[in-house]
Amino acid sequence: RKGAALLVQVIRFGDHRKMVISRDVSQLEKLETMRRDFVANVSHELRTPLTVVSGFLETVIDAEDDLDGAERNHYLGLALEQASRMQRLINDLLTLSALETGAPSPDEEVFNVGGMVREIARETDALSAGRHTVEVSVDCDCQCAGSAKELHSAFANLASNAVRYTPAGGTVRLRWHLDPDGFGEFCVEDTGIGVAPEHLPRLTERFYRVDRGRSRETGGTGLGLAIVKHVLTRHQCELKVSSTPGVGSTFCVRVPARRIVRCEQASAPSGQ
Ligand code: ADP
């Protein structure tokens, strides 16, 4: 059977030899390796900022009266930044763990997805703080069934990644439209650094990053797309990614027709 393996052990009893065969160890070993990797990753991710916090606090304590107020505040500010990073990581871990229990979305409702996309565009614009051009187009105002809270966080995560991985001066476009087959599609397109093809299949793995340093610099936890993937799976939505290094990326979420309750032509103008 695929994924199964045999563990064959030869045990000696005096002159007798006995062969013990156990099945499916490869699956168990794989799970155990994943668990160990996860614990190692979490420990590493927490240890790094914690070391930095301790370092800054030691500097402040050891300096006694050698630091003036501004210098002291500078070090304490840096320590606080690292503490926030640990907080973000723990929040993401808790979100992921809640999603992984596989419990159904707690708050299924019918909501206006076009309105949600416009709201995310405003949040994205605020996040960019004038460094990018943020554009939005909503082709039709659709009512969608699902957890508005979870889908908002998944869509917003893709938009914030677009900002974080696009150098200043670039463009981030958000679009909601309906396919002829009745599927809804939310896409985030950026003119950012892009992703090489070999990394694309692994982007939604926990802690997988193309460039760890860059992810950290922009406040990433390496868990965003893993959370997005879980939310989308719960809503039977599909994530499609296309990207060209140095040119940009497009992340699209396909929402199945049965989640689209009704649509009408969008009344609000597009653009940001
Ligand atoms: P992170 O917190 O590191 O951003 P994510 O899970 O959100 O974690 O994303 C995983 C990795 O995918 C990122 O570290 C980055 O390498 C890559 N990535 C995600 N979105 C983009 C994007 N829009 N452009 C380029 N790379 C991206």
PDB file of N, CA, C and O and ligand atoms in Angstrom, residues 157-158 161-166 190 192-195 203-205 207-212 215-216 218-226 243 249 251, ligand 1:
ATOM      1  N   ASN A 157      -4.903  38.618   4.730  1.00  0.00           N
ATOM      2  CA  ASN A 157      -3.546  38.088   4.841  1.00  0.00           C
ATOM      3  C   ASN A 157      -2.836  38.099   3.474  1.00  0.00           C
ATOM      4  O   ASN A 157      -1.661  38.482   3.371  1.00  0.00           O
ATOM      5  N   LEU A 158      -3.570  37.709   2.424  1.00  0.00           N
ATOM      6  CA  LEU A 158      -2.969  37.716   1.076  1.00  0.00           C
ATOM      7  C   LEU A 158      -2.629  39.150   0.675  1.00  0.00           C
ATOM      8  O   LEU A 158      -1.567  39.410   0.087  1.00  0.00           O
ATOM      9  N   ASN A 161       0.447  40.341   2.607  1.00  0.00           N
ATOM     10  CA  ASN A 161       1.668  39.760   2.037  1.00  0.00           C
ATOM     11  C   ASN A 161       2.094  40.523   0.782  1.00  0.00           C
ATOM     12  O   ASN A 161       3.282  40.773   0.572  1.00  0.00           O
ATOM     13  N   ALA A 162       1.104  40.905  -0.031  1.00  0.00           N
ATOM     14  CA  ALA A 162       1.418  41.634  -1.272  1.00  0.00           C
ATOM     15  C   ALA A 162       2.148  42.938  -0.932  1.00  0.00           C
ATOM     16  O   ALA A 162       3.133  43.300  -1.577  1.00  0.00           O
ATOM     17  N   VAL A 163       1.678  43.620   0.117  1.00  0.00           N
ATOM     18  CA  VAL A 163       2.334  44.870   0.539  1.00  0.00           C
ATOM     19  C   VAL A 163       3.737  44.572   1.063  1.00  0.00           C
ATOM     20  O   VAL A 163       4.712  45.239   0.708  1.00  0.00           O
ATOM     21  N   ARG A 164       3.844  43.521   1.885  1.00  0.00           N
ATOM     22  CA  ARG A 164       5.124  43.230   2.538  1.00  0.00           C
ATOM     23  C   ARG A 164       6.195  42.754   1.561  1.00  0.00           C
ATOM     24  O   ARG A 164       7.381  42.940   1.799  1.00  0.00           O
ATOM     25  N   TYR A 165       5.764  42.110   0.475  1.00  0.00           N
ATOM     26  CA  TYR A 165       6.757  41.586  -0.474  1.00  0.00           C
ATOM     27  C   TYR A 165       6.819  42.404  -1.766  1.00  0.00           C
ATOM     28  O   TYR A 165       7.274  41.908  -2.789  1.00  0.00           O
ATOM     29  N   THR A 166       6.339  43.655  -1.694  1.00  0.00           N
ATOM     30  CA  THR A 166       6.432  44.552  -2.855  1.00  0.00           C
ATOM     31  C   THR A 166       7.192  45.807  -2.444  1.00  0.00           C
ATOM     32  O   THR A 166       6.779  46.504  -1.503  1.00  0.00           O
ATOM     33  N   ASP A 190       0.380  41.564  -7.242  1.00  0.00           N
ATOM     34  CA  ASP A 190       1.363  42.579  -6.857  1.00  0.00           C
ATOM     35  C   ASP A 190       2.499  42.640  -7.863  1.00  0.00           C
ATOM     36  O   ASP A 190       2.652  41.744  -8.692  1.00  0.00           O
ATOM     37  N   GLY A 192       5.636  42.757  -6.927  1.00  0.00           N
ATOM     38  CA  GLY A 192       6.708  42.604  -5.946  1.00  0.00           C
ATOM     39  C   GLY A 192       7.836  41.676  -6.357  1.00  0.00           C
ATOM     40  O   GLY A 192       8.073  41.443  -7.549  1.00  0.00           O
ATOM     41  N   ILE A 193       8.482  41.111  -5.351  1.00  0.00           N
ATOM     42  CA  ILE A 193       9.714  40.339  -5.581  1.00  0.00           C
ATOM     43  C   ILE A 193       9.454  38.994  -6.251  1.00  0.00           C
ATOM     44  O   ILE A 193      10.357  38.405  -6.824  1.00  0.00           O
ATOM     45  N   GLY A 194       8.200  38.489  -6.162  1.00  0.00           N
ATOM     46  CA  GLY A 194       7.866  37.213  -6.800  1.00  0.00           C
ATOM     47  C   GLY A 194       8.462  36.016  -6.070  1.00  0.00           C
ATOM     48  O   GLY A 194       9.216  36.152  -5.098  1.00  0.00           O
ATOM     49  N   VAL A 195       8.085  34.831  -6.545  1.00  0.00           N
ATOM     50  CA  VAL A 195       8.528  33.576  -5.918  1.00  0.00           C
ATOM     51  C   VAL A 195       8.992  32.641  -7.033  1.00  0.00           C
ATOM     52  O   VAL A 195       8.296  32.482  -8.040  1.00  0.00           O
ATOM     53  N   LEU A 203       4.612  26.950  -0.177  1.00  0.00           N
ATOM     54  CA  LEU A 203       4.345  28.227   0.509  1.00  0.00           C
ATOM     55  C   LEU A 203       3.343  28.114   1.658  1.00  0.00           C
ATOM     56  O   LEU A 203       3.403  28.896   2.605  1.00  0.00           O
ATOM     57  N   THR A 204       2.413  27.146   1.576  1.00  0.00           N
ATOM     58  CA  THR A 204       1.389  27.062   2.637  1.00  0.00           C
ATOM     59  C   THR A 204       1.814  26.140   3.787  1.00  0.00           C
ATOM     60  O   THR A 204       1.039  25.912   4.702  1.00  0.00           O
ATOM     61  N   GLU A 205       3.053  25.631   3.733  1.00  0.00           N
ATOM     62  CA  GLU A 205       3.543  24.814   4.863  1.00  0.00           C
ATOM     63  C   GLU A 205       3.863  25.720   6.043  1.00  0.00           C
ATOM     64  O   GLU A 205       4.352  26.839   5.853  1.00  0.00           O
ATOM     65  N   PHE A 207       5.763  27.610   8.676  1.00  0.00           N
ATOM     66  CA  PHE A 207       7.128  28.139   8.806  1.00  0.00           C
ATOM     67  C   PHE A 207       7.951  28.088   7.515  1.00  0.00           C
ATOM     68  O   PHE A 207       9.151  28.311   7.556  1.00  0.00           O
ATOM     69  N   TYR A 208       7.300  27.779   6.379  1.00  0.00           N
ATOM     70  CA  TYR A 208       8.087  27.777   5.133  1.00  0.00           C
ATOM     71  C   TYR A 208       8.200  29.211   4.621  1.00  0.00           C
ATOM     72  O   TYR A 208       7.205  29.902   4.421  1.00  0.00           O
ATOM     73  N   ARG A 209       9.422  29.680   4.448  1.00  0.00           N
ATOM     74  CA  ARG A 209       9.645  31.024   3.901  1.00  0.00           C
ATOM     75  C   ARG A 209      10.728  30.934   2.846  1.00  0.00           C
ATOM     76  O   ARG A 209      11.683  30.181   3.014  1.00  0.00           O
ATOM     77  N   VAL A 210      10.572  31.736   1.794  1.00  0.00           N
ATOM     78  CA  VAL A 210      11.606  31.753   0.754  1.00  0.00           C
ATOM     79  C   VAL A 210      12.846  32.442   1.319  1.00  0.00           C
ATOM     80  O   VAL A 210      13.968  31.976   1.132  1.00  0.00           O
ATOM     81  N   ASP A 211      12.624  33.545   2.023  1.00  0.00           N
ATOM     82  CA  ASP A 211      13.739  34.314   2.557  1.00  0.00           C
ATOM     83  C   ASP A 211      13.405  34.675   4.013  1.00  0.00           C
ATOM     84  O   ASP A 211      12.616  35.582   4.271  1.00  0.00           O
ATOM     85  N   ARG A 212      13.967  33.918   4.929  1.00  0.00           N
ATOM     86  CA  ARG A 212      13.643  34.073   6.351  1.00  0.00           C
ATOM     87  C   ARG A 212      13.887  35.512   6.838  1.00  0.00           C
ATOM     88  O   ARG A 212      13.093  36.086   7.550  1.00  0.00           O
ATOM     89  N   SER A 215      11.213  37.922   5.611  1.00  0.00           N
ATOM     90  CA  SER A 215       9.943  37.679   6.301  1.00  0.00           C
ATOM     91  C   SER A 215       9.983  38.317   7.686  1.00  0.00           C
ATOM     92  O   SER A 215       9.037  38.980   8.121  1.00  0.00           O
ATOM     93  N   ARG A 216      11.085  38.118   8.411  1.00  0.00           N
ATOM     94  CA  ARG A 216      11.240  38.674   9.766  1.00  0.00           C
ATOM     95  C   ARG A 216      11.198  40.190   9.750  1.00  0.00           C
ATOM     96  O   ARG A 216      10.516  40.814  10.547  1.00  0.00           O
ATOM     97  N   THR A 218       9.793  42.157   7.854  1.00  0.00           N
ATOM     98  CA  THR A 218       8.473  42.739   7.616  1.00  0.00           C
ATOM     99  C   THR A 218       7.462  42.241   8.648  1.00  0.00           C
ATOM    100  O   THR A 218       6.262  42.369   8.463  1.00  0.00           O
ATOM    101  N   GLY A 219       7.952  41.625   9.720  1.00  0.00           N
ATOM    102  CA  GLY A 219       7.065  41.226  10.821  1.00  0.00           C
ATOM    103  C   GLY A 219       6.343  39.910  10.603  1.00  0.00           C
ATOM    104  O   GLY A 219       5.334  39.639  11.239  1.00  0.00           O
ATOM    105  N   GLY A 220       6.845  39.071   9.692  1.00  0.00           N
ATOM    106  CA  GLY A 220       6.167  37.799   9.395  1.00  0.00           C
ATOM    107  C   GLY A 220       6.405  36.731  10.455  1.00  0.00           C
ATOM    108  O   GLY A 220       7.409  36.758  11.155  1.00  0.00           O
ATOM    109  N   THR A 221       5.441  35.798  10.548  1.00  0.00           N
ATOM    110  CA  THR A 221       5.602  34.685  11.482  1.00  0.00           C
ATOM    111  C   THR A 221       5.850  33.376  10.726  1.00  0.00           C
ATOM    112  O   THR A 221       6.169  32.362  11.333  1.00  0.00           O
ATOM    113  N   GLY A 222       5.656  33.401   9.415  1.00  0.00           N
ATOM    114  CA  GLY A 222       5.814  32.168   8.626  1.00  0.00           C
ATOM    115  C   GLY A 222       4.600  31.263   8.737  1.00  0.00           C
ATOM    116  O   GLY A 222       4.625  30.126   8.263  1.00  0.00           O
ATOM    117  N   LEU A 223       3.514  31.767   9.353  1.00  0.00           N
ATOM    118  CA  LEU A 223       2.319  30.923   9.536  1.00  0.00           C
ATOM    119  C   LEU A 223       1.117  31.450   8.748  1.00  0.00           C
ATOM    120  O   LEU A 223       0.080  30.793   8.679  1.00  0.00           O
ATOM    121  N   GLY A 224       1.267  32.656   8.158  1.00  0.00           N
ATOM    122  CA  GLY A 224       0.120  33.307   7.496  1.00  0.00           C
ATOM    123  C   GLY A 224      -0.552  32.435   6.449  1.00  0.00           C
ATOM    124  O   GLY A 224      -1.767  32.198   6.505  1.00  0.00           O
ATOM    125  N   LEU A 225       0.223  31.925   5.510  1.00  0.00           N
ATOM    126  CA  LEU A 225      -0.390  31.156   4.421  1.00  0.00           C
ATOM    127  C   LEU A 225      -0.889  29.790   4.894  1.00  0.00           C
ATOM    128  O   LEU A 225      -1.819  29.231   4.312  1.00  0.00           O
ATOM    129  N   ALA A 226      -0.281  29.248   5.967  1.00  0.00           N
ATOM    130  CA  ALA A 226      -0.785  27.981   6.529  1.00  0.00           C
ATOM    131  C   ALA A 226      -2.186  28.223   7.090  1.00  0.00           C
ATOM    132  O   ALA A 226      -3.096  27.399   6.913  1.00  0.00           O
ATOM    133  N   SER A 243       3.457  33.212 -10.165  1.00  0.00           N
ATOM    134  CA  SER A 243       4.444  34.216  -9.781  1.00  0.00           C
ATOM    135  C   SER A 243       5.657  34.180 -10.703  1.00  0.00           C
ATOM    136  O   SER A 243       6.011  33.121 -11.229  1.00  0.00           O
ATOM    137  N   SER A 249       3.496  38.631  -8.184  1.00  0.00           N
ATOM    138  CA  SER A 249       2.740  37.413  -7.878  1.00  0.00           C
ATOM    139  C   SER A 249       1.250  37.686  -7.944  1.00  0.00           C
ATOM    140  O   SER A 249       0.813  38.820  -7.722  1.00  0.00           O
ATOM    141  N   PHE A 251      -2.156  35.842  -6.193  1.00  0.00           N
ATOM    142  CA  PHE A 251      -2.765  34.822  -5.340  1.00  0.00           C
ATOM    143  C   PHE A 251      -4.280  34.937  -5.546  1.00  0.00           C
ATOM    144  O   PHE A 251      -4.843  36.012  -5.320  1.00  0.00           O
TER     145      PHE A 251
HETATM  146  P1  ADP B   1       5.481  35.146   6.293  1.00  0.00           P
HETATM  147  O1  ADP B   1       5.066  35.543   7.662  1.00  0.00           O
HETATM  148  O2  ADP B   1       6.906  34.697   6.228  1.00  0.00           O
HETATM  149  O3  ADP B   1       5.137  36.157   5.253  1.00  0.00           O
HETATM  150  P2  ADP B   1       3.478  33.453   5.004  1.00  0.00           P
HETATM  151  O4  ADP B   1       2.998  32.110   5.409  1.00  0.00           O
HETATM  152  O5  ADP B   1       2.474  34.546   4.886  1.00  0.00           O
HETATM  153  O6  ADP B   1       4.653  33.802   6.011  1.00  0.00           O
HETATM  154  O7  ADP B   1       4.196  33.308   3.583  1.00  0.00           O
HETATM  155  C1  ADP B   1       5.165  32.281   3.404  1.00  0.00           C
HETATM  156  C2  ADP B   1       6.232  32.757   2.427  1.00  0.00           C
HETATM  157  O8  ADP B   1       5.671  32.913   1.122  1.00  0.00           O
HETATM  158  C3  ADP B   1       6.834  34.110   2.750  1.00  0.00           C
HETATM  159  O9  ADP B   1       7.877  34.028   3.709  1.00  0.00           O
HETATM  160  C4  ADP B   1       7.342  34.558   1.383  1.00  0.00           C
HETATM  161  O10 ADP B   1       8.604  33.961   1.128  1.00  0.00           O
HETATM  162  C5  ADP B   1       6.323  33.954   0.417  1.00  0.00           C
HETATM  163  N1  ADP B   1       5.295  34.930  -0.018  1.00  0.00           N
HETATM  164  C6  ADP B   1       4.020  35.027   0.427  1.00  0.00           C
HETATM  165  N2  ADP B   1       3.343  35.987  -0.227  1.00  0.00           N
HETATM  166  C7  ADP B   1       4.202  36.517  -1.126  1.00  0.00           C
HETATM  167  C8  ADP B   1       4.117  37.554  -2.131  1.00  0.00           C
HETATM  168  N3  ADP B   1       2.986  38.242  -2.343  1.00  0.00           N
HETATM  169  N4  ADP B   1       5.227  37.803  -2.877  1.00  0.00           N
HETATM  170  C9  ADP B   1       6.385  37.122  -2.675  1.00  0.00           C
HETATM  171  N5  ADP B   1       6.534  36.128  -1.754  1.00  0.00           N
HETATM  172  C10 ADP B   1       5.460  35.826  -0.997  1.00  0.00           C
END
